[in-house]
XYZ file of C-alpha atoms in Angstrom:
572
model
C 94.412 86.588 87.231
C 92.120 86.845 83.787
C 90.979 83.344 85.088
C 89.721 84.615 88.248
C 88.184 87.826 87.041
C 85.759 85.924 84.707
C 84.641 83.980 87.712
C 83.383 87.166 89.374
C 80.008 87.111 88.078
C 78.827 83.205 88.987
C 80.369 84.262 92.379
C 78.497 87.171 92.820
C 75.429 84.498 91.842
C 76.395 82.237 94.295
C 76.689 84.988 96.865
C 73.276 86.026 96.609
C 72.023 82.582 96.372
C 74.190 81.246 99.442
C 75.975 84.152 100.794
C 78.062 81.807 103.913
C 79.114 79.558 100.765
C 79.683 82.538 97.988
C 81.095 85.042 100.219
C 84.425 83.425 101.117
C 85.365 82.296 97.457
C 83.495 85.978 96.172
C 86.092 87.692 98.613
C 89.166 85.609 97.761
C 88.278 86.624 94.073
C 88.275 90.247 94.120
C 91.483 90.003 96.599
C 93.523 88.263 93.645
C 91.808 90.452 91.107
C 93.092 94.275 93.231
C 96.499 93.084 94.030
C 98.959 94.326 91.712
C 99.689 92.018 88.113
C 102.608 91.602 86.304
C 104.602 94.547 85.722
C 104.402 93.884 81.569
C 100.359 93.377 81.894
C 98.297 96.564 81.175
C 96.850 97.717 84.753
C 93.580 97.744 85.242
C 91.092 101.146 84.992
C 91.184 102.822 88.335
C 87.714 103.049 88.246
C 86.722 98.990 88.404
C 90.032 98.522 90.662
C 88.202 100.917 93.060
C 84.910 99.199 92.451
C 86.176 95.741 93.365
C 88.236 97.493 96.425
C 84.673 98.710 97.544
C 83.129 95.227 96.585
C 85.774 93.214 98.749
C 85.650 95.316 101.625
C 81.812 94.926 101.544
C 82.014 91.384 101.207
C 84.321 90.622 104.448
C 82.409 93.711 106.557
C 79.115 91.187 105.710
C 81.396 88.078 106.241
C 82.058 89.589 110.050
C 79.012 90.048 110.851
C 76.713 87.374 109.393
C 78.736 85.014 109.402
C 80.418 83.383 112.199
C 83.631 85.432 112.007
C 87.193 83.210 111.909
C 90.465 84.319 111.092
C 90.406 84.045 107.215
C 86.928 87.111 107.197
C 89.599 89.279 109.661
C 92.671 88.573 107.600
C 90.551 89.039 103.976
C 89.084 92.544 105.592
C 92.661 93.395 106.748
C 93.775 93.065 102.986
C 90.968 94.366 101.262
C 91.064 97.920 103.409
C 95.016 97.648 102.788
C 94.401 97.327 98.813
C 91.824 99.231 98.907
C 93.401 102.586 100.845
C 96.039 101.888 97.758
C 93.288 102.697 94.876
C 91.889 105.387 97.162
C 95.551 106.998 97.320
C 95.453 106.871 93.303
C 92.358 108.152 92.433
C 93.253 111.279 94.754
C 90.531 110.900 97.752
C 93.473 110.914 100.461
C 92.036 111.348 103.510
C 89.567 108.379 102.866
C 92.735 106.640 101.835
C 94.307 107.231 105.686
C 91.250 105.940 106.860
C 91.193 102.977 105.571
C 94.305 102.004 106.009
C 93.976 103.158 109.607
C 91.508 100.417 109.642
C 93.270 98.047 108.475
C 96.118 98.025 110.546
C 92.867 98.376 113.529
C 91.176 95.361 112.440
C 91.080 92.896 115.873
C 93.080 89.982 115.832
C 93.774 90.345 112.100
C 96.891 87.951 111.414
C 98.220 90.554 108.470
C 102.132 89.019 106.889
C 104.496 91.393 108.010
C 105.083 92.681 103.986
C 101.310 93.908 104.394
C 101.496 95.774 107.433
C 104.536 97.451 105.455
C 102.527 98.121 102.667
C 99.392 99.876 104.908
C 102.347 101.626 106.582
C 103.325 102.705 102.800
C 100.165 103.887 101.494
C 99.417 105.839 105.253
C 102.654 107.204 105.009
C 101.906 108.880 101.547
C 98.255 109.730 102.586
C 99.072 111.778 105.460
C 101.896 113.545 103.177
C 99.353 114.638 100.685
C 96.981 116.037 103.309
C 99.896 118.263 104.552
C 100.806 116.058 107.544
C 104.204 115.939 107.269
C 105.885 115.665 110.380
C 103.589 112.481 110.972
C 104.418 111.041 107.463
C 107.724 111.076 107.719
C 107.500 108.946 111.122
C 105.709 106.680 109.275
C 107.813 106.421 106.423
C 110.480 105.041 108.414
C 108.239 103.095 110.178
C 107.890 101.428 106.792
C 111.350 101.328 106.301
C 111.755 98.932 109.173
C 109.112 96.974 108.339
C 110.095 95.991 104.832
C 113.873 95.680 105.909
C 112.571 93.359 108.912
C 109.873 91.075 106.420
C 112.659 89.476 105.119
C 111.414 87.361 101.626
C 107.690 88.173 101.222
C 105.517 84.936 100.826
C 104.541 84.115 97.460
C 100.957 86.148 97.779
C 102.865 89.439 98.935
C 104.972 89.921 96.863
C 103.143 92.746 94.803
C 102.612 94.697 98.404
C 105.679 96.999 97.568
C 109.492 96.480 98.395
C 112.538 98.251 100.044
C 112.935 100.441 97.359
C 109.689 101.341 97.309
C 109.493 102.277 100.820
C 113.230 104.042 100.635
C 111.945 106.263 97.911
C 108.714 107.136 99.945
C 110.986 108.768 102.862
C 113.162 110.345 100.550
C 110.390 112.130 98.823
C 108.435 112.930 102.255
C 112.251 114.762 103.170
C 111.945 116.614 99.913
C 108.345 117.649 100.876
C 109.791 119.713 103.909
C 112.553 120.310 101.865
C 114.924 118.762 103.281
C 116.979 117.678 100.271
C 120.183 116.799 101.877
C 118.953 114.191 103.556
C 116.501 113.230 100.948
C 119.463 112.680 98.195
C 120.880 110.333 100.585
C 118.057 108.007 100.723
C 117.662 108.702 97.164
C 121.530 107.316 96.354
C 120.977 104.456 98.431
C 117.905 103.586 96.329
C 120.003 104.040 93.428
C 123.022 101.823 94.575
C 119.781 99.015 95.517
C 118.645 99.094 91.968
C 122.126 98.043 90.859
C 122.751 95.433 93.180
C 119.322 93.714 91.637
C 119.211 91.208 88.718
C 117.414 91.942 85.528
C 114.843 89.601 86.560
C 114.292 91.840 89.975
C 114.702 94.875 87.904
C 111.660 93.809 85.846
C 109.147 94.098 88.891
C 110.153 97.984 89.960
C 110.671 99.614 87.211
C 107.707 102.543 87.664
C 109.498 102.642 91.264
C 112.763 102.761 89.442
C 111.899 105.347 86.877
C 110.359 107.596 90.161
C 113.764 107.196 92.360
C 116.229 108.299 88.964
C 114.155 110.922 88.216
C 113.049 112.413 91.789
C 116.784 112.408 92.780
C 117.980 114.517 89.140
C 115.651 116.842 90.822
C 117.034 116.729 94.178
C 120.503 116.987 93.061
C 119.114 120.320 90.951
C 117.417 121.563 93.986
C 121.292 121.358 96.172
C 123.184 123.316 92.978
C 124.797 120.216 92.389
C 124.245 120.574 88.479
C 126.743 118.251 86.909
C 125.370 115.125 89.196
C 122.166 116.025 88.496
C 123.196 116.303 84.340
C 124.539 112.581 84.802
C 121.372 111.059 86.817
C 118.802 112.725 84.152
C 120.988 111.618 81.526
C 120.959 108.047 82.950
C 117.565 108.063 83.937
C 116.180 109.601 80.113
C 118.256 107.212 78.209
C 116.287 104.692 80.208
C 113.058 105.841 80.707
C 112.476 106.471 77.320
C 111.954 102.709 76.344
C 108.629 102.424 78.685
C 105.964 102.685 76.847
C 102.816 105.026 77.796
C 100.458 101.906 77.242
C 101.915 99.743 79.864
C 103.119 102.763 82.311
C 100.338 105.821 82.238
C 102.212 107.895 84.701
C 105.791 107.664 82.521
C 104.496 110.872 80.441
C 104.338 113.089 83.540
C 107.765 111.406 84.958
C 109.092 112.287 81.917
C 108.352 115.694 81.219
C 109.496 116.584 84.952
C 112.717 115.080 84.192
C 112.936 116.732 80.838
C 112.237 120.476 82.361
C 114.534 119.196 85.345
C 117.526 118.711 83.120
C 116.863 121.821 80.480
C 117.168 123.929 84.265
C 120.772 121.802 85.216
C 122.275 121.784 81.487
C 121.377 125.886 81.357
C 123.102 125.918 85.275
C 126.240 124.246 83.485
C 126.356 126.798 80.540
C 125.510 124.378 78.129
C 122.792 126.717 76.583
C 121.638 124.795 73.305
C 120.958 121.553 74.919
C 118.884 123.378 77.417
C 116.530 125.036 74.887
C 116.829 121.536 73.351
C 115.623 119.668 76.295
C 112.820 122.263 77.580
C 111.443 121.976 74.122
C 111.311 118.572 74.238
C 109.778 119.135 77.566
C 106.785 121.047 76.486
C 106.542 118.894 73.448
C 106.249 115.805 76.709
C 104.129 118.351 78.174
C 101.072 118.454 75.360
C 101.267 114.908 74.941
C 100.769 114.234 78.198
C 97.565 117.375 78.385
C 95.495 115.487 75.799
C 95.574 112.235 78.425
C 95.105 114.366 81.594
C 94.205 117.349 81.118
C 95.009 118.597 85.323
C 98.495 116.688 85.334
C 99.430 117.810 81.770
C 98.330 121.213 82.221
C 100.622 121.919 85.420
C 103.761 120.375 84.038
C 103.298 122.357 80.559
C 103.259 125.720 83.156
C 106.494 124.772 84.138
C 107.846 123.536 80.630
C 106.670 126.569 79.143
C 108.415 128.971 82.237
C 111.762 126.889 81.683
C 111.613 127.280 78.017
C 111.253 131.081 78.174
C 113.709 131.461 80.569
C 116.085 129.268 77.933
C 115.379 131.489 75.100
C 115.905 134.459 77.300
C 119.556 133.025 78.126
C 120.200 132.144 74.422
C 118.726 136.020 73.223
C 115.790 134.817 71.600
C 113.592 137.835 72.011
C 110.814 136.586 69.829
C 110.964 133.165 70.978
C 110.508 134.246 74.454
C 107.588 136.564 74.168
C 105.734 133.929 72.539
C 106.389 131.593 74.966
C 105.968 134.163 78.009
C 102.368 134.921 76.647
C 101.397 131.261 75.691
C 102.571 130.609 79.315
C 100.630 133.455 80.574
C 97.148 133.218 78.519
C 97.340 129.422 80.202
C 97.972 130.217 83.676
C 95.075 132.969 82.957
C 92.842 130.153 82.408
C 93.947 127.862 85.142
C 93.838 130.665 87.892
C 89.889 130.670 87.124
C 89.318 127.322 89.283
C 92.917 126.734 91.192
C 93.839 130.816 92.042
C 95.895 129.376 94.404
C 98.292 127.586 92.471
C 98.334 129.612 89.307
C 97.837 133.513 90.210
C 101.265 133.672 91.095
C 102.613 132.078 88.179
C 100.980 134.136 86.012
C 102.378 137.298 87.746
C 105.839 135.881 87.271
C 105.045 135.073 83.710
C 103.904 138.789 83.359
C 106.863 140.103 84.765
C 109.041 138.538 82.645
C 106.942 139.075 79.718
C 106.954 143.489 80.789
C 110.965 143.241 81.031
C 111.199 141.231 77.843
C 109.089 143.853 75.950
C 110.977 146.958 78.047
C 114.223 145.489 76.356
C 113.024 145.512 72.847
C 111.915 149.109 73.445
C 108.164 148.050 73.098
C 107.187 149.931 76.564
C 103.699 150.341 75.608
C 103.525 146.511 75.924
C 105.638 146.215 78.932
C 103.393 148.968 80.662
C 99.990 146.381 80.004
C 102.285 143.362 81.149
C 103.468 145.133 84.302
C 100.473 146.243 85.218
C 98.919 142.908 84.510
C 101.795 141.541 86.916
C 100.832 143.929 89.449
C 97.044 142.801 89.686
C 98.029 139.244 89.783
C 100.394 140.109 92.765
C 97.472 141.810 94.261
C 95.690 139.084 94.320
C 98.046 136.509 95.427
C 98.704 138.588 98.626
C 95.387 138.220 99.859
C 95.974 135.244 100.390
C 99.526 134.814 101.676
C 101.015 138.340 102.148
C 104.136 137.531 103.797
C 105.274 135.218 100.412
C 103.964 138.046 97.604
C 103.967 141.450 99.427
C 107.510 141.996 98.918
C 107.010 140.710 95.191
C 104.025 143.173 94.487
C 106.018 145.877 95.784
C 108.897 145.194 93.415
C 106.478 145.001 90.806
C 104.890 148.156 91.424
C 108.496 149.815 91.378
C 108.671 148.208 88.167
C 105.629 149.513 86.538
C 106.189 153.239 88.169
C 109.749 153.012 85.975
C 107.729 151.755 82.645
C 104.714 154.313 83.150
C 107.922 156.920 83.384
C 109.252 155.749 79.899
C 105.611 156.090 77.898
C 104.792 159.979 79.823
C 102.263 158.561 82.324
C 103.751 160.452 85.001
C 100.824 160.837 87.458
C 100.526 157.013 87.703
C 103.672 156.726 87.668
C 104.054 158.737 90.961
C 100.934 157.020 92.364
C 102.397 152.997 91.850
C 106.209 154.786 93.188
C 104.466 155.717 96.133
C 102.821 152.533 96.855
C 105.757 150.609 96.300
C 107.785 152.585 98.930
C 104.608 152.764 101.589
C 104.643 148.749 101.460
C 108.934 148.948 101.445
C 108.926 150.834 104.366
C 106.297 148.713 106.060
C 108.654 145.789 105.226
C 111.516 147.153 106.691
C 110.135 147.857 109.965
C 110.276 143.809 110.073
C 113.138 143.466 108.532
C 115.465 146.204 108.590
C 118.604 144.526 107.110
C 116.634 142.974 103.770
C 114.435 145.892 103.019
C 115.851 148.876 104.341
C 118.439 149.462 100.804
C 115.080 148.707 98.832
C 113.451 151.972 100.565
C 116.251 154.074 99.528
C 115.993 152.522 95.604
C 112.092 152.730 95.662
C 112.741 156.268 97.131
C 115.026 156.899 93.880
C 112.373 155.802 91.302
C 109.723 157.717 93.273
C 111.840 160.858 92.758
C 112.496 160.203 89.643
C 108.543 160.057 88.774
C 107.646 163.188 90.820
C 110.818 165.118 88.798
C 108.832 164.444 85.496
C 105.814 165.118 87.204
C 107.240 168.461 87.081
C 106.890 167.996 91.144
C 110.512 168.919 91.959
C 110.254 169.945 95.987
C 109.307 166.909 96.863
C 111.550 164.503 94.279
C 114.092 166.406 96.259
C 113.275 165.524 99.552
C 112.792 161.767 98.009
C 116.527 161.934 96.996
C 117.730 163.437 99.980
C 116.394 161.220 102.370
C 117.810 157.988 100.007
C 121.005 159.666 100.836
C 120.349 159.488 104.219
C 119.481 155.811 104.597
C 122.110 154.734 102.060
C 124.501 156.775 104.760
C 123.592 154.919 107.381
C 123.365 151.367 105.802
C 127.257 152.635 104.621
C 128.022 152.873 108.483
C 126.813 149.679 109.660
C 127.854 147.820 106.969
C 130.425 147.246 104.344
C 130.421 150.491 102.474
C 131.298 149.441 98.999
C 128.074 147.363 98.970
C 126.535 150.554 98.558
C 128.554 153.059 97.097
C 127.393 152.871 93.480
C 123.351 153.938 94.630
C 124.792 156.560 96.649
C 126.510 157.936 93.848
C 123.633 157.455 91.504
C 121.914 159.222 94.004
C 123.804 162.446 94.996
C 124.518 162.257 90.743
C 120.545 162.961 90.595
C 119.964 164.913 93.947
C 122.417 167.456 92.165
C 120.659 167.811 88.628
C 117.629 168.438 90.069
C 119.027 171.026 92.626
C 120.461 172.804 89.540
C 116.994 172.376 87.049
C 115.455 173.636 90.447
C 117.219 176.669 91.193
C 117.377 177.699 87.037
C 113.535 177.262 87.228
C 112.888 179.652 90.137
C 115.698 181.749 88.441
C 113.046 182.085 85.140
C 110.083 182.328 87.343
C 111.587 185.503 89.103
C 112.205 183.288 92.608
C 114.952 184.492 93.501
C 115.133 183.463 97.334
C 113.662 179.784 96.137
C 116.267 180.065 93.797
C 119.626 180.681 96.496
C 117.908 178.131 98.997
C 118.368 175.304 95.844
C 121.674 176.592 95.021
C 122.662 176.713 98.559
C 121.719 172.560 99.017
C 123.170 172.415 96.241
C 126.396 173.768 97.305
C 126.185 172.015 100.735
C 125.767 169.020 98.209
C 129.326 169.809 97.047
C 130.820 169.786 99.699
C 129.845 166.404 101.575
C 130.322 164.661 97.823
C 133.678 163.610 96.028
C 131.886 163.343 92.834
C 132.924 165.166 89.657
C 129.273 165.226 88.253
C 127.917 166.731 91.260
C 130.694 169.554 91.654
C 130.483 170.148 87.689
C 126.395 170.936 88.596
C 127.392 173.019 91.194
C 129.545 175.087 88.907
C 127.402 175.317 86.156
C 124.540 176.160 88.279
C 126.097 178.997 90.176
C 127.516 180.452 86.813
C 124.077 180.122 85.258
C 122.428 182.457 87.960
C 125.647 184.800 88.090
C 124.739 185.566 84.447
C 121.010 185.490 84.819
C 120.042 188.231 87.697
C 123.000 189.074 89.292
C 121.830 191.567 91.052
C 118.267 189.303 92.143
C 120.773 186.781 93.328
C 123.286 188.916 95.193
C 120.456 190.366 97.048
C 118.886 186.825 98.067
C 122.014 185.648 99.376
C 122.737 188.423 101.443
C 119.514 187.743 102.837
C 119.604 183.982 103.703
C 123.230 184.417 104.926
C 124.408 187.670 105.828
C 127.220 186.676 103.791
C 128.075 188.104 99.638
C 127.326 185.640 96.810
C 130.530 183.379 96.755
C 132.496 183.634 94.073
C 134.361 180.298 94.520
C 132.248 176.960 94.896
C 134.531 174.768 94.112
C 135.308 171.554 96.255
C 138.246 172.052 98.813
C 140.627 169.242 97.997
């Protein structure tokens, strides 16, 4: 292969001199020097791969047109499109990848070896999975699947155009793109029991594929719950992939670091704590490395390093640990969101959220109040572009950051973020009663509970009442004890603030706003089996007995025609 490269420039020479004598041997050259070298020989720069991909496909377009065109200029322009769609897939340029290849399989009475017209059918299959086209990748993908199985042994010239395994681990990982990880962990073990049916010798030739099929199916495994398999795959596939050296394999850092966070996720699934804040560590530690190569790859994978270690540290109680994390994570997603918001705005509201809870817990609510809210703008901004995904998450969050306002006295925004949550709740549940409808009654809750402090008791009580409502109803259509501990949280609270509410008007002179609270309030008894709530009751009527009497009395006769009752206990 060196050989041939150093003959490039006199064939270029002898191309421009004598292009009908040059351009064969010129196009035969760069074909050798783009196909694929041996496996422990450095590849070449993407950059001059591309440029001789562009270079060979020039030379046999030229080839067909000035000179008298014969098999060998359609088979060479079959190839060089074929090898050249391949460089076009790596350097990221997809849909010019699909085209060529497109064109290559299009090229009239091209006589391409069956392992090529596999291979085209390879690199279109991935092309048109990268530009979203899924349903059409996957029919190619096992298009390509029956291709390679029907090649049989590849001549001595194909055999760099990809393999079996290859082309297996191409439709498993278009399945996983739907997801559809069932069937994609299928394909994925019969990759698996491929590579151990092969020699050493084989084994030598696919190892890049073979590191990809170990570690995309620990992943799979992970994505089914099926922890322990995936443990003993990532295990296998670390304790092998960690011989490959960077030099001779540039994509093994990102490989690795996906299998790294992969397993610190599966070893925290099986309990085994320490070895996942071990392994995400190690992970982010991949992570860097692999940020001061390429910057865009290393840069996404340390985002979800840096989310897996937090969450690790979170498991293990590592307070401090965790916040630093959760703010290196979010200061980077920060920074990322400025050119890809897509990709990165809602991580960094997730990071935020975590961060606000994590502060909330150490009783630093100041700090969880700027991380909520933080949260909440992110949220913001991620539903405007996909509302249906992050509406339901901003309202959440909003909930959230009404509760932490509550706990630092910003009462009037906390009302104002309570009431937004429950305006977009109740929006959701008119779509979907059954998932949102028992969120409007606990948005309705933390709403209250903001208004109370807001010192805006009529309508916290109307809040609480109607929670009771709902949570009635969801109680009749549904298993009840699914419910019963937020209806007893709620008539709990509906009760103390009937009682604050009636010993309020009581000190303001209100006597008839006084008896109507005290008379909810005593309705309240009645429908609830709750000692807290009858104990209110009690206490509340005793409180107004010795207060005005006489104010009282008087009320009640009013509103009921009836004396002040002297018993208000529950009847058993």
């Amino acid at each position: 292969m060196g050989t041939v490269r150093i003959l490039l420039p006199p064939l270029r020479l002898l191309t421009r001199i004598a292009f009908r004598a040059g351009g064969p041997l010129l196009g035969v050259a760069l074909l050798r020097s783009l196909a694929p070298g041996w496996v422990l020989l450095r590849a070449d720069p993407l950059e001059r791969r591309f440029a001789w991909g562009e270079e060979a496909v020039a030379v046999y377009r030229t080839l067909m047109t000035r000179a008298h065109p014969h098999h060998a200029h359609r088979d060479g322009l079959a190839r060089a499109l074929s090898l050249h769609a391949h460089v076009l897939l790596l350097t990221g340029r997809h849909e010019d990848a699909l085209a060529a290849a497109d064109e290559a399989l299009a090229v009239p009475r091209a006589r391409a070896s069956s392992t090529q017209t596999a291979y085209t059918f390879l690199v279109r299959a991935l092309a048109l999975a990268e530009t979203g086209r899924l349903d059409e990748s996957l029919r190619v993908a096992r298009e390509c699947v029956a291709a390679y199985r029907n090649a049989g042994r590849p001549a001595r010239g194909d055999r760099s155009l990809g393999s079996l395994l290859g082309a297996l681990r191409t439709h498993a990982w278009v399945l996983a793109r739907f997801p559809r990880h069932e069937e994609s962990v299928e394909i994925y073990l019969e990759c698996r029991a491929l590579l151990r049916s092969m020699s050493l010798w084989k084994l030598l030739g696919v190892q890049s594929v073979q590191a990809r099929v170990m570690i995309e199916l620990t992943g799979g495994l992970r994505a089914l719950g099926r922890y322990d398999e995936a443990v003993a795959a990532g295990t296998d596939a670390r304790e092998w992939t960690d011989g490959l050296p960077p030099r001779l394999y540039p994509e093994i850092l990102a490989l690795r670091a996906r299998l790294l966070t992969d397993l610190a996720w599966c070893h925290g699934a099986t309990g085994d704590l320490p070895r996942a804040r071990d392994t995400a560590e190690q992970a982010v530690a991949v992570s860097r490395a692999l940020t001061g190569r390429h910057p865009a790859d290393g840069e996404h994978r340390l985002v979800l390093a840096l989310h897996c270690l937090a969450h690790q540290l979170g498991e293990l109680d590592i307070p401090a640990g965790e916040r630093l994390t959760l703010r290196e994570l979010a200061d980077l997603c920060t920074r990322l969101a400025r050119t890809r918001p897509e990709a990165y705005v809602p991580l960094l509201a997730e990071a935020l959220d975590d961060l606000a809870f994590s502060h909330r817990r150490q009783g630093a609510h100041r700090k969880a109040v700027e991380a909520a809210r933080g949260s909440v703008d992110a949220y913001r901004r991620a539903t405007e572009t996909d509302p249906r995904t992050y509406e339901p998450e901003l309202a959440r969050t909003l909930a959230n950051l009404s509760v932490r306002q509550r706990a630092t006295g910003g009462y009037e925004a906390a009302v104002s973020h309570g009431r937004e949550a429950l305006a977009i709740t109740r929006r959701l549940a008119d779509a979907d009663r059954d998932t949102y409808q028992p969120l409007v009654a606990d948005r309705l809750r933390i709403l209250a509970r903001a208004l109370r402090r807001a010192r805006n008791e009529p309508e916290a009580l109307s809040c609480y009442e109607e929670a009771e409502t709902v949570l009635r109803e969801l109680m009749e259509h549904a298993e009840p004890g699914i419910h019963e501990a937020a209806l007893s949280a709620t008539l709990s609270a509906l009760a103390a603030t009937l009682r604050t509410s009636a010993e309020a008007h009581l000190a303001a002179g209100r006597a008839d706003e006084a008896v109507s609270a005290l008379r909810r309030l005593l309705a309240l008894t009645r429908r609830a089996d709750q000692s807290d709530v009858h104990a209110s009751c009690l206490a509340a009527f005793d409180r107004a007995r010795e207060q005005s009497p006489d104010e009282v009395r008087q009320a009640w006769r009013r509103a009921t025609t009836d004396p002040y009752p002297s018993f208000v206990y529950r009847a058993p």
